[in-house]
Amino acid sequence: MKQRLISIIIPSYNEGNNVKLIHESLKKEFQTIHYDYEIFYINDGSADDTLQQIKELAARNHRVKYISFSRNFGKEAAILAGFEHVQGEAVIVMDADLQHPTHLLKDFIQGYEEGYDQVIAQRNRKGDSPVRSVLSSLYYKFINKAVEVDLSDGVGDFRLLSRQAVDALLKLSEGNRFSKGLFCWIGFDQKIVFYENVERQNGTSKWSFSNLFNYGMDGVVSFNNKPLRVCFFTGILILLLSMVYIVTTFIHILTHGVSVPGYFTIISAVLFLGGIQLLSLGIIGEYIGRIYYETKKRPHYLIKEANITYGEQNETNYTKKRKWNH
Ligand code: UDP
Ligand code: MG
């Protein structure tokens, strides 16, 4: 009987020092797991020897598959490429930097066998810088009030997804992918597995504060149009207040005549309204920007090379799904 297959997707960007370590760790883990596995690296345009390291692994082990992008397309695109090409009946997404402990795989698979479509790892924030922890927890408090999906602090891409969940994700074709939100949006039965945060061993995190800020903004505007509505209601409120102000001032002028030249009030009104307008324009701009990128319908990534075979004979068309060989 053919053994059941689990696929592990590992987006890798400048992880030359880590790909072999994570490979060894996974290999060891699977010695006690009764599934076959494929380790699917996505080299996201690394500038170091990541691809070389992956190729060396692939030459020695047929379970190692890889796709190498033509440039850095970002982790979201890498994960999507993985989903589009893996063959397993369940798929695990994990980072290359050993921050995602491989011993959780057993818990993932146990959850999967219990019938869950998503088994999600949730970490605590041990070892994170205090500023990042505080900002993150504030962000999650805010975002959960604002968006339609329920996002939890400490939950990331590290999870197992059933084939059904992966197929559902592949139906969401948006260009601006905010995986955390998409994972929640598809629903299905979910189980949470908790783990202690691990600090990165080699290399550095690719997340600067400005990256995190942009990522946070993606989270807010990808999943709802409430910010637009807030602008609308703030606009109405300000309009009403200014009308009350204008009418009362006008009556005052009629009854008492012009008294003090209203320098202060004019300046504050101009500044306040200017601020509100710019803020609203900015929010509208965020959405329009997204529409702009969506209408281009560009591919999410381009593949330079890979060691997998495709269902489609056309060699340039790498985005076509791999042929199922069962
Ligand atoms: N990554 C990627 N493309 C990028 C940035 C990151 O494929 O443009 C990968 C990276 O190699 C790692 C994972 O995404 O395997 C998580 O990245 P990182 O450790 O920098 O993020 P953090 O753990 O700090 O959130
Ligand atoms: Mg990391």
mmCIF file of C-alpha atoms and ligand atoms in Angstrom:
data_model
loop_
_atom_site.group_PDB
_atom_site.id
_atom_site.type_symbol
_atom_site.label_atom_id
_atom_site.label_comp_id
_atom_site.label_asym_id
_atom_site.label_seq_id
_atom_site.Cartn_x
_atom_site.Cartn_y
_atom_site.Cartn_z
ATOM 1 C CA MET A 1 0.000 0.000 0.000
ATOM 2 C CA LYS A 2 1.213 3.455 -0.850
ATOM 3 C CA GLN A 3 2.218 5.418 2.231
ATOM 4 C CA ARG A 4 0.271 8.567 2.988
ATOM 5 C CA LEU A 5 2.142 11.752 2.210
ATOM 6 C CA ILE A 6 2.612 14.911 4.285
ATOM 7 C CA SER A 7 4.161 17.973 2.595
ATOM 8 C CA ILE A 8 6.209 20.532 4.472
ATOM 9 C CA ILE A 9 6.481 23.974 2.909
ATOM 10 C CA ILE A 10 9.524 26.002 3.959
ATOM 11 C CA PRO A 11 9.797 29.557 2.566
ATOM 12 C CA SER A 12 13.501 30.408 2.644
ATOM 13 C CA TYR A 13 15.079 33.791 2.141
ATOM 14 C CA ASN A 14 18.773 34.027 2.944
ATOM 15 C CA GLU A 15 18.645 30.934 5.121
ATOM 16 C CA GLY A 16 21.861 29.301 3.879
ATOM 17 C CA ASN A 17 22.872 28.433 7.441
ATOM 18 C CA ASN A 18 19.512 26.954 8.300
ATOM 19 C CA VAL A 19 18.232 24.782 5.450
ATOM 20 C CA LYS A 20 20.393 21.811 6.338
ATOM 21 C CA LEU A 21 19.688 22.106 10.051
ATOM 22 C CA ILE A 22 15.930 22.173 9.536
ATOM 23 C CA HIS A 23 16.220 19.287 7.101
ATOM 24 C CA GLU A 24 18.077 17.136 9.634
ATOM 25 C CA SER A 25 15.619 18.044 12.327
ATOM 26 C CA LEU A 26 12.640 17.089 10.135
ATOM 27 C CA LYS A 27 14.288 13.874 9.014
ATOM 28 C CA LYS A 28 14.800 12.861 12.613
ATOM 29 C CA GLU A 29 11.244 13.745 13.524
ATOM 30 C CA PHE A 30 9.770 11.675 10.711
ATOM 31 C CA GLN A 31 11.589 8.550 11.866
ATOM 32 C CA THR A 32 8.814 8.155 14.403
ATOM 33 C CA ILE A 33 5.939 9.413 12.244
ATOM 34 C CA HIS A 34 4.084 6.840 10.152
ATOM 35 C CA TYR A 35 3.679 9.063 7.105
ATOM 36 C CA ASP A 36 5.875 9.599 4.100
ATOM 37 C CA TYR A 37 6.926 13.224 3.633
ATOM 38 C CA GLU A 38 8.225 15.717 1.103
ATOM 39 C CA ILE A 39 10.135 18.803 2.177
ATOM 40 C CA PHE A 40 9.324 21.620 -0.176
ATOM 41 C CA TYR A 41 11.736 24.550 -0.049
ATOM 42 C CA ILE A 42 10.857 27.783 -1.777
ATOM 43 C CA ASN A 43 13.972 29.840 -2.357
ATOM 44 C CA ASP A 44 12.589 33.357 -2.316
ATOM 45 C CA GLY A 45 15.349 35.089 -4.281
ATOM 46 C CA SER A 46 18.017 34.606 -1.617
ATOM 47 C CA ALA A 47 21.280 36.477 -2.068
ATOM 48 C CA ASP A 48 23.309 33.881 -0.136
ATOM 49 C CA ASP A 49 23.937 30.180 -0.805
ATOM 50 C CA THR A 50 20.447 29.019 0.188
ATOM 51 C CA LEU A 51 19.704 27.575 -3.249
ATOM 52 C CA GLN A 52 23.043 25.784 -3.364
ATOM 53 C CA GLN A 53 22.362 24.217 0.033
ATOM 54 C CA ILE A 54 18.882 23.110 -1.043
ATOM 55 C CA LYS A 55 20.244 21.603 -4.258
ATOM 56 C CA GLU A 56 22.817 19.607 -2.311
ATOM 57 C CA LEU A 57 20.048 18.234 -0.121
ATOM 58 C CA ALA A 58 17.865 17.453 -3.141
ATOM 59 C CA ALA A 59 20.703 15.564 -4.830
ATOM 60 C CA ARG A 60 20.947 13.254 -1.820
ATOM 61 C CA ASN A 61 17.314 12.926 -0.868
ATOM 62 C CA HIS A 62 14.404 12.431 -3.256
ATOM 63 C CA ARG A 63 12.020 13.796 -0.638
ATOM 64 C CA VAL A 64 13.503 17.277 -1.066
ATOM 65 C CA LYS A 65 11.708 19.392 -3.642
ATOM 66 C CA TYR A 66 12.345 23.006 -4.410
ATOM 67 C CA ILE A 67 11.221 25.990 -6.365
ATOM 68 C CA SER A 68 13.497 28.963 -6.806
ATOM 69 C CA PHE A 69 11.992 32.380 -7.555
ATOM 70 C CA SER A 70 13.472 34.831 -10.047
ATOM 71 C CA ARG A 71 13.744 37.417 -7.247
ATOM 72 C CA ASN A 72 12.459 38.071 -3.741
ATOM 73 C CA PHE A 73 8.662 37.977 -3.917
ATOM 74 C CA GLY A 74 7.988 37.790 -0.182
ATOM 75 C CA LYS A 75 6.948 35.072 2.199
ATOM 76 C CA GLU A 76 3.280 35.188 1.234
ATOM 77 C CA ALA A 77 4.102 34.435 -2.404
ATOM 78 C CA ALA A 78 6.466 31.670 -1.316
ATOM 79 C CA ILE A 79 3.768 30.003 0.763
ATOM 80 C CA LEU A 80 1.318 30.278 -2.121
ATOM 81 C CA ALA A 81 3.821 28.680 -4.508
ATOM 82 C CA GLY A 82 4.183 25.857 -2.005
ATOM 83 C CA PHE A 83 0.428 25.316 -1.786
ATOM 84 C CA GLU A 84 0.166 25.274 -5.559
ATOM 85 C CA HIS A 85 2.788 22.582 -6.000
ATOM 86 C CA VAL A 86 2.802 20.225 -3.028
ATOM 87 C CA GLN A 87 1.180 16.850 -3.310
ATOM 88 C CA GLY A 88 0.576 15.762 0.262
ATOM 89 C CA GLU A 89 -2.824 14.980 1.701
ATOM 90 C CA ALA A 90 -1.919 17.408 4.481
ATOM 91 C CA VAL A 91 0.453 20.350 4.319
ATOM 92 C CA ILE A 92 2.582 21.908 7.042
ATOM 93 C CA VAL A 93 3.931 25.440 6.685
ATOM 94 C CA MET A 94 6.996 26.292 8.748
ATOM 95 C CA ASP A 95 9.884 28.793 8.788
ATOM 96 C CA ALA A 96 13.411 27.801 7.865
ATOM 97 C CA ASP A 97 14.980 29.537 10.847
ATOM 98 C CA LEU A 98 14.328 26.782 13.437
ATOM 99 C CA GLN A 99 11.937 29.046 15.323
ATOM 100 C CA HIS A 100 9.200 26.533 14.657
ATOM 101 C CA PRO A 101 9.977 23.446 16.733
ATOM 102 C CA THR A 102 9.712 20.251 14.716
ATOM 103 C CA HIS A 103 8.495 18.263 17.733
ATOM 104 C CA LEU A 104 5.103 19.941 17.218
ATOM 105 C CA LEU A 105 4.654 17.956 14.003
ATOM 106 C CA LYS A 106 3.474 14.978 16.016
ATOM 107 C CA ASP A 107 0.787 17.127 17.654
ATOM 108 C CA PHE A 108 -0.165 18.494 14.233
ATOM 109 C CA ILE A 109 -0.591 15.041 12.778
ATOM 110 C CA GLN A 110 -2.485 13.846 15.812
ATOM 111 C CA GLY A 111 -4.887 16.770 15.364
ATOM 112 C CA TYR A 112 -5.181 15.962 11.683
ATOM 113 C CA GLU A 113 -6.047 12.362 12.453
ATOM 114 C CA GLU A 114 -8.654 13.563 14.931
ATOM 115 C CA GLY A 115 -10.309 15.195 11.918
ATOM 116 C CA TYR A 116 -9.189 18.811 12.183
ATOM 117 C CA ASP A 117 -8.549 20.681 8.925
ATOM 118 C CA GLN A 118 -6.253 23.229 10.527
ATOM 119 C CA VAL A 119 -3.954 22.489 13.416
ATOM 120 C CA ILE A 120 -2.451 25.805 14.443
ATOM 121 C CA ALA A 121 0.610 26.503 16.568
ATOM 122 C CA GLN A 122 0.309 29.417 18.954
ATOM 123 C CA ARG A 123 3.429 30.773 20.617
ATOM 124 C CA ASN A 124 3.972 32.981 23.625
ATOM 125 C CA ARG A 125 6.155 36.062 23.223
ATOM 126 C CA LYS A 126 9.117 34.946 25.320
ATOM 127 C CA GLY A 127 12.348 36.511 24.021
ATOM 128 C CA ASP A 128 10.670 39.113 21.812
ATOM 129 C CA SER A 129 11.747 42.688 22.452
ATOM 130 C CA PRO A 130 9.377 44.328 24.974
ATOM 131 C CA VAL A 131 8.509 47.092 22.503
ATOM 132 C CA ARG A 132 7.535 44.575 19.832
ATOM 133 C CA SER A 133 5.481 42.537 22.315
ATOM 134 C CA VAL A 134 3.560 45.564 23.574
ATOM 135 C CA LEU A 135 2.947 46.911 20.064
ATOM 136 C CA SER A 136 1.830 43.474 18.861
ATOM 137 C CA SER A 137 -0.611 42.936 21.678
ATOM 138 C CA LEU A 138 -2.063 46.437 21.201
ATOM 139 C CA TYR A 139 -2.344 45.764 17.480
ATOM 140 C CA TYR A 140 -4.235 42.511 18.002
ATOM 141 C CA LYS A 141 -6.591 44.174 20.507
ATOM 142 C CA PHE A 142 -7.324 46.843 17.898
ATOM 143 C CA ILE A 143 -7.511 44.633 14.824
ATOM 144 C CA ASN A 144 -9.895 42.138 16.367
ATOM 145 C CA LYS A 145 -12.348 44.965 16.953
ATOM 146 C CA ALA A 146 -11.884 46.166 13.381
ATOM 147 C CA VAL A 147 -11.833 43.135 11.099
ATOM 148 C CA GLU A 148 -14.248 40.334 10.321
ATOM 149 C CA VAL A 149 -11.851 37.480 10.979
ATOM 150 C CA ASP A 150 -10.568 36.571 14.434
ATOM 151 C CA LEU A 151 -6.783 37.002 14.565
ATOM 152 C CA SER A 152 -4.918 35.819 17.658
ATOM 153 C CA ASP A 153 -1.626 37.076 18.998
ATOM 154 C CA GLY A 154 1.141 34.497 18.629
ATOM 155 C CA VAL A 155 -0.575 32.651 15.793
ATOM 156 C CA GLY A 156 1.298 32.715 12.515
ATOM 157 C CA ASP A 157 1.736 30.576 9.453
ATOM 158 C CA PHE A 158 3.123 27.616 11.408
ATOM 159 C CA ARG A 159 0.303 25.127 11.042
ATOM 160 C CA LEU A 160 -0.987 22.001 9.375
ATOM 161 C CA LEU A 161 -3.692 22.267 6.746
ATOM 162 C CA SER A 162 -5.713 19.441 5.280
ATOM 163 C CA ARG A 163 -5.949 19.078 1.504
ATOM 164 C CA GLN A 164 -9.459 20.498 1.719
ATOM 165 C CA ALA A 165 -8.188 23.632 3.494
ATOM 166 C CA VAL A 166 -5.333 24.058 1.000
ATOM 167 C CA ASP A 167 -7.733 23.797 -1.924
ATOM 168 C CA ALA A 168 -9.933 26.409 -0.290
ATOM 169 C CA LEU A 169 -6.948 28.758 0.093
ATOM 170 C CA LEU A 170 -6.044 28.283 -3.555
ATOM 171 C CA LYS A 171 -9.479 29.558 -4.506
ATOM 172 C CA LEU A 172 -8.588 32.926 -2.943
ATOM 173 C CA SER A 173 -6.666 34.506 -5.770
ATOM 174 C CA GLU A 174 -6.094 37.988 -4.418
ATOM 175 C CA GLY A 175 -2.747 39.603 -5.166
ATOM 176 C CA ASN A 176 -2.330 41.216 -1.778
ATOM 177 C CA ARG A 177 -2.160 38.143 0.363
ATOM 178 C CA PHE A 178 -2.444 38.451 4.122
ATOM 179 C CA SER A 179 -2.121 34.783 5.035
ATOM 180 C CA LYS A 180 -3.067 35.154 8.674
ATOM 181 C CA GLY A 181 -6.403 36.565 7.612
ATOM 182 C CA LEU A 182 -6.904 34.103 4.756
ATOM 183 C CA PHE A 183 -6.275 31.137 7.062
ATOM 184 C CA CYS A 184 -9.000 32.415 9.386
ATOM 185 C CA TRP A 185 -11.317 33.356 6.571
ATOM 186 C CA ILE A 186 -11.544 29.846 5.116
ATOM 187 C CA GLY A 187 -12.753 28.480 8.434
ATOM 188 C CA PHE A 188 -12.945 24.671 8.821
ATOM 189 C CA ASP A 189 -12.393 22.822 12.099
ATOM 190 C CA GLN A 190 -9.384 24.185 13.944
ATOM 191 C CA LYS A 191 -7.267 23.002 16.818
ATOM 192 C CA ILE A 192 -4.665 25.109 18.629
ATOM 193 C CA VAL A 193 -1.371 23.679 19.859
ATOM 194 C CA PHE A 194 0.639 25.895 22.239
ATOM 195 C CA TYR A 195 4.407 26.228 22.268
ATOM 196 C CA GLU A 196 7.172 28.220 23.874
ATOM 197 C CA ASN A 197 8.699 30.919 21.659
ATOM 198 C CA VAL A 198 12.166 30.038 20.326
ATOM 199 C CA GLU A 199 14.719 32.658 19.385
ATOM 200 C CA ARG A 200 16.256 32.631 15.918
ATOM 201 C CA GLN A 201 19.616 30.792 15.876
ATOM 202 C CA ASN A 202 21.244 31.868 12.608
ATOM 203 C CA GLY A 203 20.803 34.918 10.424
ATOM 204 C CA THR A 204 18.479 37.769 11.213
ATOM 205 C CA SER A 205 14.748 38.312 11.035
ATOM 206 C CA LYS A 206 13.614 39.955 7.809
ATOM 207 C CA TRP A 207 11.084 42.017 9.676
ATOM 208 C CA SER A 208 12.050 45.587 10.389
ATOM 209 C CA PHE A 209 9.632 47.849 12.222
ATOM 210 C CA SER A 210 8.555 49.459 8.969
ATOM 211 C CA ASN A 211 7.894 45.987 7.491
ATOM 212 C CA LEU A 212 5.823 45.115 10.521
ATOM 213 C CA PHE A 213 3.927 48.379 10.244
ATOM 214 C CA ASN A 214 3.134 47.685 6.583
ATOM 215 C CA TYR A 215 2.127 44.145 7.439
ATOM 216 C CA GLY A 216 -0.163 45.508 10.139
ATOM 217 C CA MET A 217 -1.724 47.920 7.668
ATOM 218 C CA ASP A 218 -2.304 44.998 5.263
ATOM 219 C CA GLY A 219 -4.122 43.210 8.039
ATOM 220 C CA VAL A 220 -6.433 46.150 8.645
ATOM 221 C CA VAL A 221 -7.319 47.004 5.067
ATOM 222 C CA SER A 222 -7.259 43.505 3.556
ATOM 223 C CA PHE A 223 -10.103 42.288 5.610
ATOM 224 C CA ASN A 224 -12.638 45.016 5.942
ATOM 225 C CA ASN A 225 -13.804 48.392 4.793
ATOM 226 C CA LYS A 226 -14.436 49.765 8.262
ATOM 227 C CA PRO A 227 -11.669 52.386 7.996
ATOM 228 C CA LEU A 228 -13.519 53.893 5.034
ATOM 229 C CA ARG A 229 -16.674 53.961 7.079
ATOM 230 C CA VAL A 230 -14.896 55.588 10.011
ATOM 231 C CA CYS A 231 -13.824 58.375 7.621
ATOM 232 C CA PHE A 232 -17.381 58.755 6.446
ATOM 233 C CA PHE A 233 -18.850 59.038 9.935
ATOM 234 C CA THR A 234 -16.074 61.304 11.185
ATOM 235 C CA GLY A 235 -16.759 63.524 8.179
ATOM 236 C CA ILE A 236 -20.469 63.700 9.017
ATOM 237 C CA LEU A 237 -19.740 64.434 12.675
ATOM 238 C CA ILE A 238 -17.324 67.226 11.828
ATOM 239 C CA LEU A 239 -19.771 68.651 9.284
ATOM 240 C CA LEU A 240 -22.601 68.707 11.846
ATOM 241 C CA LEU A 241 -20.389 70.291 14.498
ATOM 242 C CA SER A 242 -19.174 72.953 12.104
ATOM 243 C CA MET A 243 -22.761 73.712 11.027
ATOM 244 C CA VAL A 244 -23.794 74.174 14.663
ATOM 245 C CA TYR A 245 -20.765 76.406 15.126
ATOM 246 C CA ILE A 246 -21.559 78.454 12.005
ATOM 247 C CA VAL A 247 -25.232 78.938 12.908
ATOM 248 C CA THR A 248 -24.528 79.921 16.521
ATOM 249 C CA THR A 249 -21.713 82.263 15.504
ATOM 250 C CA PHE A 250 -23.911 83.797 12.815
ATOM 251 C CA ILE A 251 -26.729 84.405 15.312
ATOM 252 C CA HIS A 252 -24.192 85.857 17.718
ATOM 253 C CA ILE A 253 -22.937 88.219 15.011
ATOM 254 C CA LEU A 254 -26.522 89.279 14.158
ATOM 255 C CA THR A 255 -27.351 90.032 17.770
ATOM 256 C CA HIS A 256 -24.023 91.359 19.060
ATOM 257 C CA GLY A 257 -22.137 92.393 15.921
ATOM 258 C CA VAL A 258 -18.590 91.289 15.065
ATOM 259 C CA SER A 259 -16.523 91.368 18.250
ATOM 260 C CA VAL A 260 -13.155 89.571 18.177
ATOM 261 C CA PRO A 261 -11.401 88.733 14.902
ATOM 262 C CA GLY A 262 -11.623 84.926 14.966
ATOM 263 C CA TYR A 263 -8.024 84.126 14.187
ATOM 264 C CA PHE A 264 -7.732 81.241 16.608
ATOM 265 C CA THR A 265 -10.979 79.540 15.602
ATOM 266 C CA ILE A 266 -10.248 79.825 11.897
ATOM 267 C CA ILE A 267 -6.780 78.405 12.201
ATOM 268 C CA SER A 268 -7.896 75.540 14.419
ATOM 269 C CA ALA A 269 -10.803 74.711 12.097
ATOM 270 C CA VAL A 270 -8.538 74.742 9.038
ATOM 271 C CA LEU A 271 -5.928 72.563 10.702
ATOM 272 C CA PHE A 272 -8.447 70.151 12.132
ATOM 273 C CA LEU A 273 -10.389 69.738 8.902
ATOM 274 C CA GLY A 274 -7.167 69.536 6.897
ATOM 275 C CA GLY A 275 -6.000 66.720 9.142
ATOM 276 C CA ILE A 276 -9.251 64.805 8.836
ATOM 277 C CA GLN A 277 -9.233 65.215 5.064
ATOM 278 C CA LEU A 278 -5.679 64.003 4.689
ATOM 279 C CA LEU A 279 -6.338 61.041 6.941
ATOM 280 C CA SER A 280 -9.435 60.097 4.949
ATOM 281 C CA LEU A 281 -7.615 60.524 1.670
ATOM 282 C CA GLY A 282 -4.828 58.313 2.945
ATOM 283 C CA ILE A 283 -7.242 55.560 3.885
ATOM 284 C CA ILE A 284 -9.071 55.798 0.567
ATOM 285 C CA GLY A 285 -5.675 55.776 -1.152
ATOM 286 C CA GLU A 286 -4.772 52.519 0.608
ATOM 287 C CA TYR A 287 -7.825 50.844 -0.859
ATOM 288 C CA ILE A 288 -7.357 52.365 -4.296
ATOM 289 C CA GLY A 289 -3.734 51.219 -4.241
ATOM 290 C CA ARG A 290 -4.913 47.702 -3.607
ATOM 291 C CA ILE A 291 -7.459 47.891 -6.419
ATOM 292 C CA TYR A 292 -4.669 49.142 -8.700
ATOM 293 C CA TYR A 293 -2.499 46.131 -7.932
ATOM 294 C CA GLU A 294 -5.400 43.698 -8.187
ATOM 295 C CA THR A 295 -6.425 44.961 -11.637
ATOM 296 C CA LYS A 296 -2.945 44.330 -13.000
ATOM 297 C CA LYS A 297 -3.476 40.614 -12.358
ATOM 298 C CA ARG A 298 0.229 39.957 -12.330
ATOM 299 C CA PRO A 299 1.411 36.511 -11.276
ATOM 300 C CA HIS A 300 2.236 36.244 -7.585
ATOM 301 C CA TYR A 301 5.730 34.993 -8.343
ATOM 302 C CA LEU A 302 8.006 33.846 -11.152
ATOM 303 C CA ILE A 303 9.978 30.641 -10.997
ATOM 304 C CA LYS A 304 13.546 30.538 -12.240
ATOM 305 C CA GLU A 305 14.211 26.884 -11.608
ATOM 306 C CA ALA A 306 12.765 23.903 -9.811
ATOM 307 C CA ASN A 307 13.246 20.163 -9.409
ATOM 308 C CA ILE A 308 9.649 19.132 -9.829
ATOM 309 C CA THR A 309 7.710 17.971 -12.850
ATOM 310 C CA TYR A 310 4.562 19.699 -13.915
ATOM 311 C CA GLY A 311 1.326 18.412 -15.368
ATOM 312 C CA GLU A 312 1.586 20.981 -18.114
ATOM 313 C CA GLN A 313 4.220 20.337 -20.784
ATOM 314 C CA ASN A 314 4.758 24.025 -21.381
ATOM 315 C CA GLU A 315 8.025 24.617 -19.544
ATOM 316 C CA THR A 316 7.595 28.327 -19.072
ATOM 317 C CA ASN A 317 4.251 27.910 -17.420
ATOM 318 C CA TYR A 318 5.410 26.982 -13.975
ATOM 319 C CA THR A 319 2.357 28.230 -12.216
ATOM 320 C CA LYS A 320 0.252 25.339 -13.489
ATOM 321 C CA LYS A 321 -0.455 22.707 -10.892
ATOM 322 C CA ARG A 322 1.694 19.630 -10.623
ATOM 323 C CA LYS A 323 0.160 16.467 -11.944
ATOM 324 C CA TRP A 324 -1.226 14.176 -9.273
ATOM 325 C CA ASN A 325 0.424 10.846 -9.519
ATOM 326 C CA HIS A 326 -2.203 8.778 -7.763
HETATM 327 N N1 UDP B 1 10.950 34.676 4.260
HETATM 328 C C1 UDP B 1 10.732 34.559 2.886
HETATM 329 N N2 UDP B 1 10.714 35.700 2.131
HETATM 330 C C2 UDP B 1 10.884 36.944 2.670
HETATM 331 C C3 UDP B 1 11.068 37.043 4.074
HETATM 332 C C4 UDP B 1 11.085 35.894 4.831
HETATM 333 O O1 UDP B 1 10.581 33.460 2.367
HETATM 334 O O2 UDP B 1 10.856 37.923 1.923
HETATM 335 C C5 UDP B 1 11.000 33.443 5.088
HETATM 336 C C6 UDP B 1 12.245 33.320 5.941
HETATM 337 O O3 UDP B 1 13.320 32.712 5.239
HETATM 338 C C7 UDP B 1 11.755 32.446 7.090
HETATM 339 C C8 UDP B 1 10.300 32.881 7.229
HETATM 340 O O4 UDP B 1 9.940 33.492 5.993
HETATM 341 O O5 UDP B 1 11.804 31.077 6.772
HETATM 342 C C9 UDP B 1 10.097 33.824 8.387
HETATM 343 O O6 UDP B 1 10.949 34.950 8.242
HETATM 344 P P1 UDP B 1 11.609 35.661 9.498
HETATM 345 O O7 UDP B 1 12.261 34.672 10.377
HETATM 346 O O8 UDP B 1 12.441 36.751 8.965
HETATM 347 O O9 UDP B 1 10.345 36.269 10.217
HETATM 348 P P2 UDP B 1 10.023 36.289 11.800
HETATM 349 O O10 UDP B 1 10.230 34.892 12.314
HETATM 350 O O11 UDP B 1 10.968 37.256 12.397
HETATM 351 O O12 UDP B 1 8.578 36.707 11.864
HETATM 352 MG MG MG B 2 11.823 33.816 12.176
#
